[in-house]
Amino acid sequence: MPQEFILLGLSSHPEVRLALFVAFLALYLVTLLGNLLTILLVGSDPLLHTPMYFFLTNLSLLEVGYTSSVLPQMLAHLLAEHRDISLARCMAQMYLFLAFGITECFLLTVMSYDRYVAICLPLHYPLLMAKRRCIAMVTTSWAGSFLVSAVNTVSTFQLSFCGHQEIDHFLCEMPAMVSLACAGKGQAQIVMSVSCVFTLVCPLSLIVLSYARILGTVLNIPSTAGRHKSFSTCSSHLVVVSLFFGTVISMYLRPRSSSSVGQLKTSSVFYITITPVLNPIIYSLRNKEVICALRKMMGKDVGVQALPEQ
């Protein structure tokens, strides 16, 4: 087992690497600012102390951890001549990156359930989405994710790398590490496939089922205004689900033979940098309650407050 690896990164050209450094640094700072601001706004405004915003706070928190497990090192390597990473740091990065990513899959599923209950079972919402239940769902999502991540990380680093050190990627991601191995790939690929079914296919199936039920309920609403209001409460979540699951599935469930290294890197860049920076924008700029909370924090008169969504 090599004691360190070399990450080849996105480019070997100094000018390109400098341009990438500036772009990714800007994206990272905007991601931190947007998600930390969301956490602050929800925590400071009592009108936002509802299940939907509780889940949104957790989503923002994990986005901060998700990007921070990769981008600081990636930025350092874009400016460094030697892009090596120790075995311990590589293992830690894979473990944290997978844990945060899987948590997002589970949390987006919980958020779709919240929308299902709010629209399809509104009379039961206070009971089904009670504070204790919400905390239990979120805690299970975090704990289960870190457990699944541990299994994947251990199975990956039990492989034989035969002294191979160069990883054609900008982080220690599981598919890239399995491709680097010279023996024992089959078992690791089986573990990865089973994990993908549990953490990607099953959550996405539950989300699709939730929205199928939501669609059936909304179409039965007689008024156009009522249908529009119901759809608007789900649109932000649907956009985030499409962006995140679309890119992650293209990375982990696409046949290896049909994926070039460049395509895999592009998919990773998108769901590591683009999706986290878009989440607070998608959820906040279209949300009257969050905008009102921001205006209150800035000391501006917000007039009559809108009631928070369930």
PDB file of C-alpha atoms in Angstrom:
ATOM      1  CA  MET A   1       0.000   0.000   0.000  1.00  0.00           C
ATOM      2  CA  PRO A   2       1.543   3.354  -1.033  1.00  0.00           C
ATOM      3  CA  GLN A   3       1.942   5.806   1.838  1.00  0.00           C
ATOM      4  CA  GLU A   4       1.024   8.719  -0.398  1.00  0.00           C
ATOM      5  CA  PHE A   5      -0.729   9.359  -3.679  1.00  0.00           C
ATOM      6  CA  ILE A   6      -0.403  11.990  -6.386  1.00  0.00           C
ATOM      7  CA  LEU A   7      -3.548  13.757  -7.589  1.00  0.00           C
ATOM      8  CA  LEU A   8      -3.140  14.718 -11.250  1.00  0.00           C
ATOM      9  CA  GLY A   9      -5.904  17.313 -10.952  1.00  0.00           C
ATOM     10  CA  LEU A  10      -7.845  19.032 -13.707  1.00  0.00           C
ATOM     11  CA  SER A  11      -4.978  20.412 -15.771  1.00  0.00           C
ATOM     12  CA  SER A  12      -1.196  20.455 -16.014  1.00  0.00           C
ATOM     13  CA  HIS A  13      -1.030  23.921 -17.621  1.00  0.00           C
ATOM     14  CA  PRO A  14      -0.088  26.688 -15.138  1.00  0.00           C
ATOM     15  CA  GLU A  15      -2.297  29.324 -16.808  1.00  0.00           C
ATOM     16  CA  VAL A  16      -5.344  27.053 -16.768  1.00  0.00           C
ATOM     17  CA  ARG A  17      -4.687  26.048 -13.187  1.00  0.00           C
ATOM     18  CA  LEU A  18      -4.480  29.707 -12.110  1.00  0.00           C
ATOM     19  CA  ALA A  19      -7.785  30.486 -13.833  1.00  0.00           C
ATOM     20  CA  LEU A  20      -9.377  27.438 -12.187  1.00  0.00           C
ATOM     21  CA  PHE A  21      -8.030  28.546  -8.805  1.00  0.00           C
ATOM     22  CA  VAL A  22      -9.715  31.949  -9.115  1.00  0.00           C
ATOM     23  CA  ALA A  23     -13.009  30.407 -10.294  1.00  0.00           C
ATOM     24  CA  PHE A  24     -13.156  27.699  -7.616  1.00  0.00           C
ATOM     25  CA  LEU A  25     -12.087  30.074  -4.847  1.00  0.00           C
ATOM     26  CA  ALA A  26     -14.963  32.392  -5.782  1.00  0.00           C
ATOM     27  CA  LEU A  27     -17.421  29.467  -5.867  1.00  0.00           C
ATOM     28  CA  TYR A  28     -16.179  28.192  -2.502  1.00  0.00           C
ATOM     29  CA  LEU A  29     -16.510  31.582  -0.820  1.00  0.00           C
ATOM     30  CA  VAL A  30     -20.020  32.093  -2.240  1.00  0.00           C
ATOM     31  CA  THR A  31     -20.976  28.575  -1.092  1.00  0.00           C
ATOM     32  CA  LEU A  32     -19.776  29.264   2.455  1.00  0.00           C
ATOM     33  CA  LEU A  33     -21.439  32.686   2.568  1.00  0.00           C
ATOM     34  CA  GLY A  34     -24.764  31.500   1.145  1.00  0.00           C
ATOM     35  CA  ASN A  35     -25.119  28.394   3.280  1.00  0.00           C
ATOM     36  CA  LEU A  36     -23.887  29.977   6.519  1.00  0.00           C
ATOM     37  CA  LEU A  37     -26.237  32.908   5.938  1.00  0.00           C
ATOM     38  CA  THR A  38     -29.123  30.464   5.486  1.00  0.00           C
ATOM     39  CA  ILE A  39     -28.260  28.764   8.795  1.00  0.00           C
ATOM     40  CA  LEU A  40     -28.045  32.150  10.540  1.00  0.00           C
ATOM     41  CA  LEU A  41     -31.353  33.401   9.125  1.00  0.00           C
ATOM     42  CA  VAL A  42     -33.269  30.257  10.049  1.00  0.00           C
ATOM     43  CA  GLY A  43     -31.793  30.212  13.536  1.00  0.00           C
ATOM     44  CA  SER A  44     -32.533  33.885  14.215  1.00  0.00           C
ATOM     45  CA  ASP A  45     -36.120  34.142  12.945  1.00  0.00           C
ATOM     46  CA  PRO A  46     -38.875  32.336  14.908  1.00  0.00           C
ATOM     47  CA  LEU A  47     -41.120  32.369  11.818  1.00  0.00           C
ATOM     48  CA  LEU A  48     -38.652  29.999  10.154  1.00  0.00           C
ATOM     49  CA  HIS A  49     -38.665  27.446  12.976  1.00  0.00           C
ATOM     50  CA  THR A  50     -40.665  24.908  10.975  1.00  0.00           C
ATOM     51  CA  PRO A  51     -39.793  21.399   9.749  1.00  0.00           C
ATOM     52  CA  MET A  52     -39.055  22.569   6.202  1.00  0.00           C
ATOM     53  CA  TYR A  53     -36.496  25.128   7.386  1.00  0.00           C
ATOM     54  CA  PHE A  54     -35.061  22.713   9.947  1.00  0.00           C
ATOM     55  CA  PHE A  55     -34.254  20.349   7.074  1.00  0.00           C
ATOM     56  CA  LEU A  56     -32.943  23.264   4.993  1.00  0.00           C
ATOM     57  CA  THR A  57     -30.582  24.213   7.830  1.00  0.00           C
ATOM     58  CA  ASN A  58     -29.195  20.685   7.895  1.00  0.00           C
ATOM     59  CA  LEU A  59     -28.832  20.759   4.103  1.00  0.00           C
ATOM     60  CA  SER A  60     -26.860  24.010   4.320  1.00  0.00           C
ATOM     61  CA  LEU A  61     -24.695  22.601   7.116  1.00  0.00           C
ATOM     62  CA  LEU A  62     -23.787  19.493   5.164  1.00  0.00           C
ATOM     63  CA  GLU A  63     -23.050  21.577   2.034  1.00  0.00           C
ATOM     64  CA  VAL A  64     -20.450  23.484   4.031  1.00  0.00           C
ATOM     65  CA  GLY A  65     -18.842  20.224   5.164  1.00  0.00           C
ATOM     66  CA  TYR A  66     -19.219  18.639   1.726  1.00  0.00           C
ATOM     67  CA  THR A  67     -17.344  21.367  -0.130  1.00  0.00           C
ATOM     68  CA  SER A  68     -14.818  21.887   2.674  1.00  0.00           C
ATOM     69  CA  SER A  69     -13.783  18.232   2.495  1.00  0.00           C
ATOM     70  CA  VAL A  70     -12.527  18.794  -1.059  1.00  0.00           C
ATOM     71  CA  LEU A  71     -12.102  22.400  -2.161  1.00  0.00           C
ATOM     72  CA  PRO A  72      -9.396  23.706   0.241  1.00  0.00           C
ATOM     73  CA  GLN A  73      -7.041  20.916  -0.793  1.00  0.00           C
ATOM     74  CA  MET A  74      -8.057  21.268  -4.445  1.00  0.00           C
ATOM     75  CA  LEU A  75      -7.280  25.001  -4.329  1.00  0.00           C
ATOM     76  CA  ALA A  76      -3.911  24.351  -2.703  1.00  0.00           C
ATOM     77  CA  HIS A  77      -3.008  21.770  -5.363  1.00  0.00           C
ATOM     78  CA  LEU A  78      -3.930  24.163  -8.188  1.00  0.00           C
ATOM     79  CA  LEU A  79      -1.103  26.434  -7.014  1.00  0.00           C
ATOM     80  CA  ALA A  80       1.330  23.737  -5.870  1.00  0.00           C
ATOM     81  CA  GLU A  81       4.046  22.107  -7.905  1.00  0.00           C
ATOM     82  CA  HIS A  82       3.733  18.815  -6.052  1.00  0.00           C
ATOM     83  CA  ARG A  83       0.173  17.535  -5.665  1.00  0.00           C
ATOM     84  CA  ASP A  84       0.735  14.657  -3.281  1.00  0.00           C
ATOM     85  CA  ILE A  85      -1.638  13.524  -0.542  1.00  0.00           C
ATOM     86  CA  SER A  86      -0.809  11.136   2.275  1.00  0.00           C
ATOM     87  CA  LEU A  87      -2.609   7.836   2.685  1.00  0.00           C
ATOM     88  CA  ALA A  88      -4.277   9.012   5.912  1.00  0.00           C
ATOM     89  CA  ARG A  89      -5.498  12.276   4.343  1.00  0.00           C
ATOM     90  CA  CYS A  90      -6.742  10.412   1.271  1.00  0.00           C
ATOM     91  CA  MET A  91      -8.744   8.006   3.426  1.00  0.00           C
ATOM     92  CA  ALA A  92     -10.136  10.843   5.546  1.00  0.00           C
ATOM     93  CA  GLN A  93     -11.141  12.806   2.465  1.00  0.00           C
ATOM     94  CA  MET A  94     -12.953   9.865   0.896  1.00  0.00           C
ATOM     95  CA  TYR A  95     -14.725   9.050   4.151  1.00  0.00           C
ATOM     96  CA  LEU A  96     -15.964  12.600   4.778  1.00  0.00           C
ATOM     97  CA  PHE A  97     -16.810  13.288   1.142  1.00  0.00           C
ATOM     98  CA  LEU A  98     -18.893  10.115   0.861  1.00  0.00           C
ATOM     99  CA  ALA A  99     -20.551  10.679   4.240  1.00  0.00           C
ATOM    100  CA  PHE A 100     -21.670  14.205   3.385  1.00  0.00           C
ATOM    101  CA  GLY A 101     -22.785  13.178  -0.099  1.00  0.00           C
ATOM    102  CA  ILE A 102     -24.860  10.241   1.167  1.00  0.00           C
ATOM    103  CA  THR A 103     -26.368  12.436   3.865  1.00  0.00           C
ATOM    104  CA  GLU A 104     -27.551  14.810   1.145  1.00  0.00           C
ATOM    105  CA  CYS A 105     -29.262  11.916  -0.669  1.00  0.00           C
ATOM    106  CA  PHE A 106     -31.093  10.904   2.511  1.00  0.00           C
ATOM    107  CA  LEU A 107     -31.908  14.462   3.534  1.00  0.00           C
ATOM    108  CA  LEU A 108     -33.389  15.338   0.133  1.00  0.00           C
ATOM    109  CA  THR A 109     -35.574  12.251   0.527  1.00  0.00           C
ATOM    110  CA  VAL A 110     -36.754  13.406   3.954  1.00  0.00           C
ATOM    111  CA  MET A 111     -37.521  16.842   2.514  1.00  0.00           C
ATOM    112  CA  SER A 112     -39.659  15.260  -0.221  1.00  0.00           C
ATOM    113  CA  TYR A 113     -41.587  13.386   2.490  1.00  0.00           C
ATOM    114  CA  ASP A 114     -42.136  16.687   4.287  1.00  0.00           C
ATOM    115  CA  ARG A 115     -43.644  18.176   1.105  1.00  0.00           C
ATOM    116  CA  TYR A 116     -45.781  15.048   0.610  1.00  0.00           C
ATOM    117  CA  VAL A 117     -47.249  15.284   4.104  1.00  0.00           C
ATOM    118  CA  ALA A 118     -47.775  19.062   3.828  1.00  0.00           C
ATOM    119  CA  ILE A 119     -49.720  18.782   0.562  1.00  0.00           C
ATOM    120  CA  CYS A 120     -51.360  15.362   0.686  1.00  0.00           C
ATOM    121  CA  LEU A 121     -51.975  14.990   4.444  1.00  0.00           C
ATOM    122  CA  PRO A 122     -52.193  18.569   5.756  1.00  0.00           C
ATOM    123  CA  LEU A 123     -54.431  17.689   8.711  1.00  0.00           C
ATOM    124  CA  HIS A 124     -51.866  15.144   9.926  1.00  0.00           C
ATOM    125  CA  TYR A 125     -48.850  17.430   9.366  1.00  0.00           C
ATOM    126  CA  PRO A 126     -48.449  18.589  13.018  1.00  0.00           C
ATOM    127  CA  LEU A 127     -48.352  14.957  14.180  1.00  0.00           C
ATOM    128  CA  LEU A 128     -46.315  13.353  11.379  1.00  0.00           C
ATOM    129  CA  MET A 129     -43.777  16.197  11.276  1.00  0.00           C
ATOM    130  CA  ALA A 130     -43.543  16.823  15.019  1.00  0.00           C
ATOM    131  CA  LYS A 131     -40.208  18.129  16.259  1.00  0.00           C
ATOM    132  CA  ARG A 132     -39.152  14.792  17.753  1.00  0.00           C
ATOM    133  CA  ARG A 133     -39.894  12.964  14.491  1.00  0.00           C
ATOM    134  CA  CYS A 134     -37.962  15.534  12.450  1.00  0.00           C
ATOM    135  CA  ILE A 135     -34.923  15.232  14.718  1.00  0.00           C
ATOM    136  CA  ALA A 136     -35.109  11.430  14.497  1.00  0.00           C
ATOM    137  CA  MET A 137     -35.232  11.490  10.678  1.00  0.00           C
ATOM    138  CA  VAL A 138     -32.306  13.876  10.432  1.00  0.00           C
ATOM    139  CA  THR A 139     -30.241  11.981  13.020  1.00  0.00           C
ATOM    140  CA  THR A 140     -30.854   8.696  11.202  1.00  0.00           C
ATOM    141  CA  SER A 141     -29.807  10.307   7.914  1.00  0.00           C
ATOM    142  CA  TRP A 142     -26.503  11.550   9.340  1.00  0.00           C
ATOM    143  CA  ALA A 143     -25.697   8.376  11.309  1.00  0.00           C
ATOM    144  CA  GLY A 144     -26.598   6.001   8.470  1.00  0.00           C
ATOM    145  CA  SER A 145     -24.529   7.983   6.007  1.00  0.00           C
ATOM    146  CA  PHE A 146     -21.378   7.910   8.107  1.00  0.00           C
ATOM    147  CA  LEU A 147     -21.807   4.159   8.608  1.00  0.00           C
ATOM    148  CA  VAL A 148     -22.230   3.454   4.879  1.00  0.00           C
ATOM    149  CA  SER A 149     -19.263   5.713   4.122  1.00  0.00           C
ATOM    150  CA  ALA A 150     -17.084   3.739   6.545  1.00  0.00           C
ATOM    151  CA  VAL A 151     -17.932   0.468   4.776  1.00  0.00           C
ATOM    152  CA  ASN A 152     -17.080   1.936   1.364  1.00  0.00           C
ATOM    153  CA  THR A 153     -13.843   3.530   2.557  1.00  0.00           C
ATOM    154  CA  VAL A 154     -12.591   0.359   4.248  1.00  0.00           C
ATOM    155  CA  SER A 155     -13.417  -1.792   1.205  1.00  0.00           C
ATOM    156  CA  THR A 156     -11.576   0.629  -1.085  1.00  0.00           C
ATOM    157  CA  PHE A 157      -8.376   0.871   0.914  1.00  0.00           C
ATOM    158  CA  GLN A 158      -8.154  -2.903   1.341  1.00  0.00           C
ATOM    159  CA  LEU A 159      -7.387  -3.090  -2.383  1.00  0.00           C
ATOM    160  CA  SER A 160      -3.929  -3.784  -3.726  1.00  0.00           C
ATOM    161  CA  PHE A 161      -2.492  -0.807  -5.615  1.00  0.00           C
ATOM    162  CA  CYS A 162       0.822  -2.462  -6.567  1.00  0.00           C
ATOM    163  CA  GLY A 163       2.712   0.752  -5.953  1.00  0.00           C
ATOM    164  CA  HIS A 164       0.513   2.814  -8.276  1.00  0.00           C
ATOM    165  CA  GLN A 165       0.331   6.336  -6.882  1.00  0.00           C
ATOM    166  CA  GLU A 166      -1.043   8.634  -9.595  1.00  0.00           C
ATOM    167  CA  ILE A 167      -4.792   9.259  -9.269  1.00  0.00           C
ATOM    168  CA  ASP A 168      -6.249  10.835 -12.403  1.00  0.00           C
ATOM    169  CA  HIS A 169      -8.599  13.025 -10.412  1.00  0.00           C
ATOM    170  CA  PHE A 170      -8.558  16.059  -8.098  1.00  0.00           C
ATOM    171  CA  LEU A 171      -9.735  14.145  -5.012  1.00  0.00           C
ATOM    172  CA  CYS A 172      -9.687  10.653  -3.545  1.00  0.00           C
ATOM    173  CA  GLU A 173     -13.059   9.581  -4.927  1.00  0.00           C
ATOM    174  CA  MET A 174     -14.074   5.940  -4.783  1.00  0.00           C
ATOM    175  CA  PRO A 175     -14.423   5.227  -8.549  1.00  0.00           C
ATOM    176  CA  ALA A 176     -10.996   6.762  -9.230  1.00  0.00           C
ATOM    177  CA  MET A 177      -9.380   4.774  -6.410  1.00  0.00           C
ATOM    178  CA  VAL A 178     -10.968   1.494  -7.560  1.00  0.00           C
ATOM    179  CA  SER A 179      -9.745   2.151 -11.111  1.00  0.00           C
ATOM    180  CA  LEU A 180      -6.219   2.660  -9.761  1.00  0.00           C
ATOM    181  CA  ALA A 181      -6.144  -0.742  -8.041  1.00  0.00           C
ATOM    182  CA  CYS A 182      -4.385  -3.643  -9.734  1.00  0.00           C
ATOM    183  CA  ALA A 183      -6.213  -6.450  -7.919  1.00  0.00           C
ATOM    184  CA  GLY A 184      -9.409  -7.044  -5.968  1.00  0.00           C
ATOM    185  CA  LYS A 185     -11.507  -4.568  -7.984  1.00  0.00           C
ATOM    186  CA  GLY A 186     -14.461  -6.933  -8.290  1.00  0.00           C
ATOM    187  CA  GLN A 187     -15.299  -6.987  -4.596  1.00  0.00           C
ATOM    188  CA  ALA A 188     -14.948  -3.210  -4.249  1.00  0.00           C
ATOM    189  CA  GLN A 189     -17.174  -2.655  -7.295  1.00  0.00           C
ATOM    190  CA  ILE A 190     -19.827  -4.932  -5.788  1.00  0.00           C
ATOM    191  CA  VAL A 191     -19.726  -2.950  -2.529  1.00  0.00           C
ATOM    192  CA  MET A 192     -19.958   0.302  -4.510  1.00  0.00           C
ATOM    193  CA  SER A 193     -22.886  -0.988  -6.579  1.00  0.00           C
ATOM    194  CA  VAL A 194     -24.828  -2.184  -3.534  1.00  0.00           C
ATOM    195  CA  SER A 195     -24.164   1.140  -1.799  1.00  0.00           C
ATOM    196  CA  CYS A 196     -25.379   3.033  -4.874  1.00  0.00           C
ATOM    197  CA  VAL A 197     -28.642   1.100  -4.845  1.00  0.00           C
ATOM    198  CA  PHE A 198     -29.123   1.861  -1.150  1.00  0.00           C
ATOM    199  CA  THR A 199     -28.007   5.512  -1.207  1.00  0.00           C
ATOM    200  CA  LEU A 200     -29.019   6.660  -4.715  1.00  0.00           C
ATOM    201  CA  VAL A 201     -31.617   4.412  -6.346  1.00  0.00           C
ATOM    202  CA  CYS A 202     -33.777   3.846  -3.258  1.00  0.00           C
ATOM    203  CA  PRO A 203     -33.840   7.517  -2.139  1.00  0.00           C
ATOM    204  CA  LEU A 204     -34.558   8.710  -5.673  1.00  0.00           C
ATOM    205  CA  SER A 205     -37.345   6.140  -6.020  1.00  0.00           C
ATOM    206  CA  LEU A 206     -38.927   7.382  -2.788  1.00  0.00           C
ATOM    207  CA  ILE A 207     -38.658  10.978  -3.994  1.00  0.00           C
ATOM    208  CA  VAL A 208     -40.315  10.096  -7.301  1.00  0.00           C
ATOM    209  CA  LEU A 209     -43.065   8.225  -5.426  1.00  0.00           C
ATOM    210  CA  SER A 210     -43.647  11.205  -3.124  1.00  0.00           C
ATOM    211  CA  TYR A 211     -43.970  13.602  -6.047  1.00  0.00           C
ATOM    212  CA  ALA A 212     -46.236  11.234  -7.945  1.00  0.00           C
ATOM    213  CA  ARG A 213     -48.608  11.327  -4.970  1.00  0.00           C
ATOM    214  CA  ILE A 214     -48.188  15.107  -4.704  1.00  0.00           C
ATOM    215  CA  LEU A 215     -48.972  15.537  -8.402  1.00  0.00           C
ATOM    216  CA  GLY A 216     -52.138  13.461  -8.064  1.00  0.00           C
ATOM    217  CA  THR A 217     -53.285  15.570  -5.113  1.00  0.00           C
ATOM    218  CA  VAL A 218     -52.453  18.907  -6.742  1.00  0.00           C
ATOM    219  CA  LEU A 219     -54.268  18.067  -9.967  1.00  0.00           C
ATOM    220  CA  ASN A 220     -57.425  17.484  -7.925  1.00  0.00           C
ATOM    221  CA  ILE A 221     -57.292  21.007  -6.453  1.00  0.00           C
ATOM    222  CA  PRO A 222     -60.129  22.912  -8.159  1.00  0.00           C
ATOM    223  CA  SER A 223     -58.606  26.403  -8.210  1.00  0.00           C
ATOM    224  CA  THR A 224     -55.694  27.424 -10.411  1.00  0.00           C
ATOM    225  CA  ALA A 225     -54.274  29.595  -7.616  1.00  0.00           C
ATOM    226  CA  GLY A 226     -54.326  26.633  -5.244  1.00  0.00           C
ATOM    227  CA  ARG A 227     -52.510  24.395  -7.718  1.00  0.00           C
ATOM    228  CA  HIS A 228     -49.914  27.092  -8.385  1.00  0.00           C
ATOM    229  CA  LYS A 229     -49.265  27.601  -4.662  1.00  0.00           C
ATOM    230  CA  SER A 230     -48.845  23.878  -4.084  1.00  0.00           C
ATOM    231  CA  PHE A 231     -46.462  23.471  -7.011  1.00  0.00           C
ATOM    232  CA  SER A 232     -44.443  26.514  -5.940  1.00  0.00           C
ATOM    233  CA  THR A 233     -43.728  24.959  -2.530  1.00  0.00           C
ATOM    234  CA  CYS A 234     -42.121  21.976  -4.285  1.00  0.00           C
ATOM    235  CA  SER A 235     -40.334  23.579  -7.225  1.00  0.00           C
ATOM    236  CA  SER A 236     -37.149  24.564  -5.359  1.00  0.00           C
ATOM    237  CA  HIS A 237     -36.724  21.076  -3.940  1.00  0.00           C
ATOM    238  CA  LEU A 238     -37.345  19.487  -7.346  1.00  0.00           C
ATOM    239  CA  VAL A 239     -34.653  21.647  -8.962  1.00  0.00           C
ATOM    240  CA  VAL A 240     -32.096  20.718  -6.291  1.00  0.00           C
ATOM    241  CA  VAL A 241     -32.987  17.018  -6.538  1.00  0.00           C
ATOM    242  CA  SER A 242     -32.614  17.085 -10.334  1.00  0.00           C
ATOM    243  CA  LEU A 243     -29.235  18.825 -10.220  1.00  0.00           C
ATOM    244  CA  PHE A 244     -27.749  16.686  -7.461  1.00  0.00           C
ATOM    245  CA  PHE A 245     -29.052  13.222  -8.322  1.00  0.00           C
ATOM    246  CA  GLY A 246     -28.599  13.770 -12.055  1.00  0.00           C
ATOM    247  CA  THR A 247     -24.875  14.463 -11.788  1.00  0.00           C
ATOM    248  CA  VAL A 248     -24.145  11.934  -9.022  1.00  0.00           C
ATOM    249  CA  ILE A 249     -25.935   9.112 -10.853  1.00  0.00           C
ATOM    250  CA  SER A 250     -24.039   9.949 -14.040  1.00  0.00           C
ATOM    251  CA  MET A 251     -20.847   9.466 -12.013  1.00  0.00           C
ATOM    252  CA  TYR A 252     -21.589   6.347  -9.971  1.00  0.00           C
ATOM    253  CA  LEU A 253     -24.115   4.380 -12.035  1.00  0.00           C
ATOM    254  CA  ARG A 254     -22.844   5.001 -15.563  1.00  0.00           C
ATOM    255  CA  PRO A 255     -20.927   2.006 -16.977  1.00  0.00           C
ATOM    256  CA  ARG A 256     -17.204   2.569 -16.571  1.00  0.00           C
ATOM    257  CA  SER A 257     -16.566   1.603 -20.200  1.00  0.00           C
ATOM    258  CA  SER A 258     -18.746   4.477 -21.442  1.00  0.00           C
ATOM    259  CA  SER A 259     -17.184   7.134 -19.206  1.00  0.00           C
ATOM    260  CA  SER A 260     -14.003   8.964 -20.069  1.00  0.00           C
ATOM    261  CA  VAL A 261     -11.807  10.388 -17.309  1.00  0.00           C
ATOM    262  CA  GLY A 262     -12.748  13.887 -18.460  1.00  0.00           C
ATOM    263  CA  GLN A 263     -16.469  13.148 -18.157  1.00  0.00           C
ATOM    264  CA  LEU A 264     -16.041  11.754 -14.651  1.00  0.00           C
ATOM    265  CA  LYS A 265     -14.072  14.835 -13.583  1.00  0.00           C
ATOM    266  CA  THR A 266     -16.686  17.148 -15.090  1.00  0.00           C
ATOM    267  CA  SER A 267     -19.479  15.356 -13.223  1.00  0.00           C
ATOM    268  CA  SER A 268     -17.505  15.597  -9.981  1.00  0.00           C
ATOM    269  CA  VAL A 269     -16.820  19.308 -10.466  1.00  0.00           C
ATOM    270  CA  PHE A 270     -20.514  19.953 -11.017  1.00  0.00           C
ATOM    271  CA  TYR A 271     -21.898  18.252  -7.926  1.00  0.00           C
ATOM    272  CA  ILE A 272     -19.004  19.323  -5.693  1.00  0.00           C
ATOM    273  CA  THR A 273     -18.915  23.012  -6.633  1.00  0.00           C
ATOM    274  CA  ILE A 274     -21.957  24.052  -8.669  1.00  0.00           C
ATOM    275  CA  THR A 275     -24.814  22.334  -6.797  1.00  0.00           C
ATOM    276  CA  PRO A 276     -23.754  23.545  -3.294  1.00  0.00           C
ATOM    277  CA  VAL A 277     -23.495  27.157  -4.476  1.00  0.00           C
ATOM    278  CA  LEU A 278     -26.903  26.989  -6.170  1.00  0.00           C
ATOM    279  CA  ASN A 279     -28.812  25.446  -3.252  1.00  0.00           C
ATOM    280  CA  PRO A 280     -29.096  28.584  -1.057  1.00  0.00           C
ATOM    281  CA  ILE A 281     -29.879  30.670  -4.143  1.00  0.00           C
ATOM    282  CA  ILE A 282     -32.617  28.305  -5.320  1.00  0.00           C
ATOM    283  CA  TYR A 283     -34.174  27.996  -1.867  1.00  0.00           C
ATOM    284  CA  SER A 284     -33.768  31.606  -0.745  1.00  0.00           C
ATOM    285  CA  LEU A 285     -34.280  33.984  -3.656  1.00  0.00           C
ATOM    286  CA  ARG A 286     -37.691  32.460  -4.444  1.00  0.00           C
ATOM    287  CA  ASN A 287     -38.755  32.257  -0.812  1.00  0.00           C
ATOM    288  CA  LYS A 288     -40.643  35.186   0.708  1.00  0.00           C
ATOM    289  CA  GLU A 289     -40.064  34.061   4.306  1.00  0.00           C
ATOM    290  CA  VAL A 290     -36.284  33.887   3.904  1.00  0.00           C
ATOM    291  CA  ILE A 291     -36.196  37.257   2.146  1.00  0.00           C
ATOM    292  CA  CYS A 292     -38.277  38.790   4.946  1.00  0.00           C
ATOM    293  CA  ALA A 293     -35.903  37.318   7.538  1.00  0.00           C
ATOM    294  CA  LEU A 294     -32.932  38.792   5.667  1.00  0.00           C
ATOM    295  CA  ARG A 295     -34.565  42.218   5.512  1.00  0.00           C
ATOM    296  CA  LYS A 296     -35.294  42.050   9.250  1.00  0.00           C
ATOM    297  CA  MET A 297     -31.680  41.140   9.959  1.00  0.00           C
ATOM    298  CA  MET A 298     -30.579  44.132   7.906  1.00  0.00           C
ATOM    299  CA  GLY A 299     -32.899  46.361   9.932  1.00  0.00           C
ATOM    300  CA  LYS A 300     -35.308  47.119   7.103  1.00  0.00           C
ATOM    301  CA  ASP A 301     -39.067  47.414   7.455  1.00  0.00           C
ATOM    302  CA  VAL A 302     -40.600  44.271   5.993  1.00  0.00           C
ATOM    303  CA  GLY A 303     -44.211  45.293   6.409  1.00  0.00           C
ATOM    304  CA  VAL A 304     -46.702  42.495   6.924  1.00  0.00           C
ATOM    305  CA  GLN A 305     -44.978  39.166   7.397  1.00  0.00           C
ATOM    306  CA  ALA A 306     -46.074  36.230   5.252  1.00  0.00           C
ATOM    307  CA  LEU A 307     -46.960  33.114   7.135  1.00  0.00           C
ATOM    308  CA  PRO A 308     -44.310  30.416   6.741  1.00  0.00           C
ATOM    309  CA  GLU A 309     -45.073  27.421   4.628  1.00  0.00           C
ATOM    310  CA  GLN A 310     -45.727  24.181   6.384  1.00  0.00           C
TER     311      GLN A 310
END
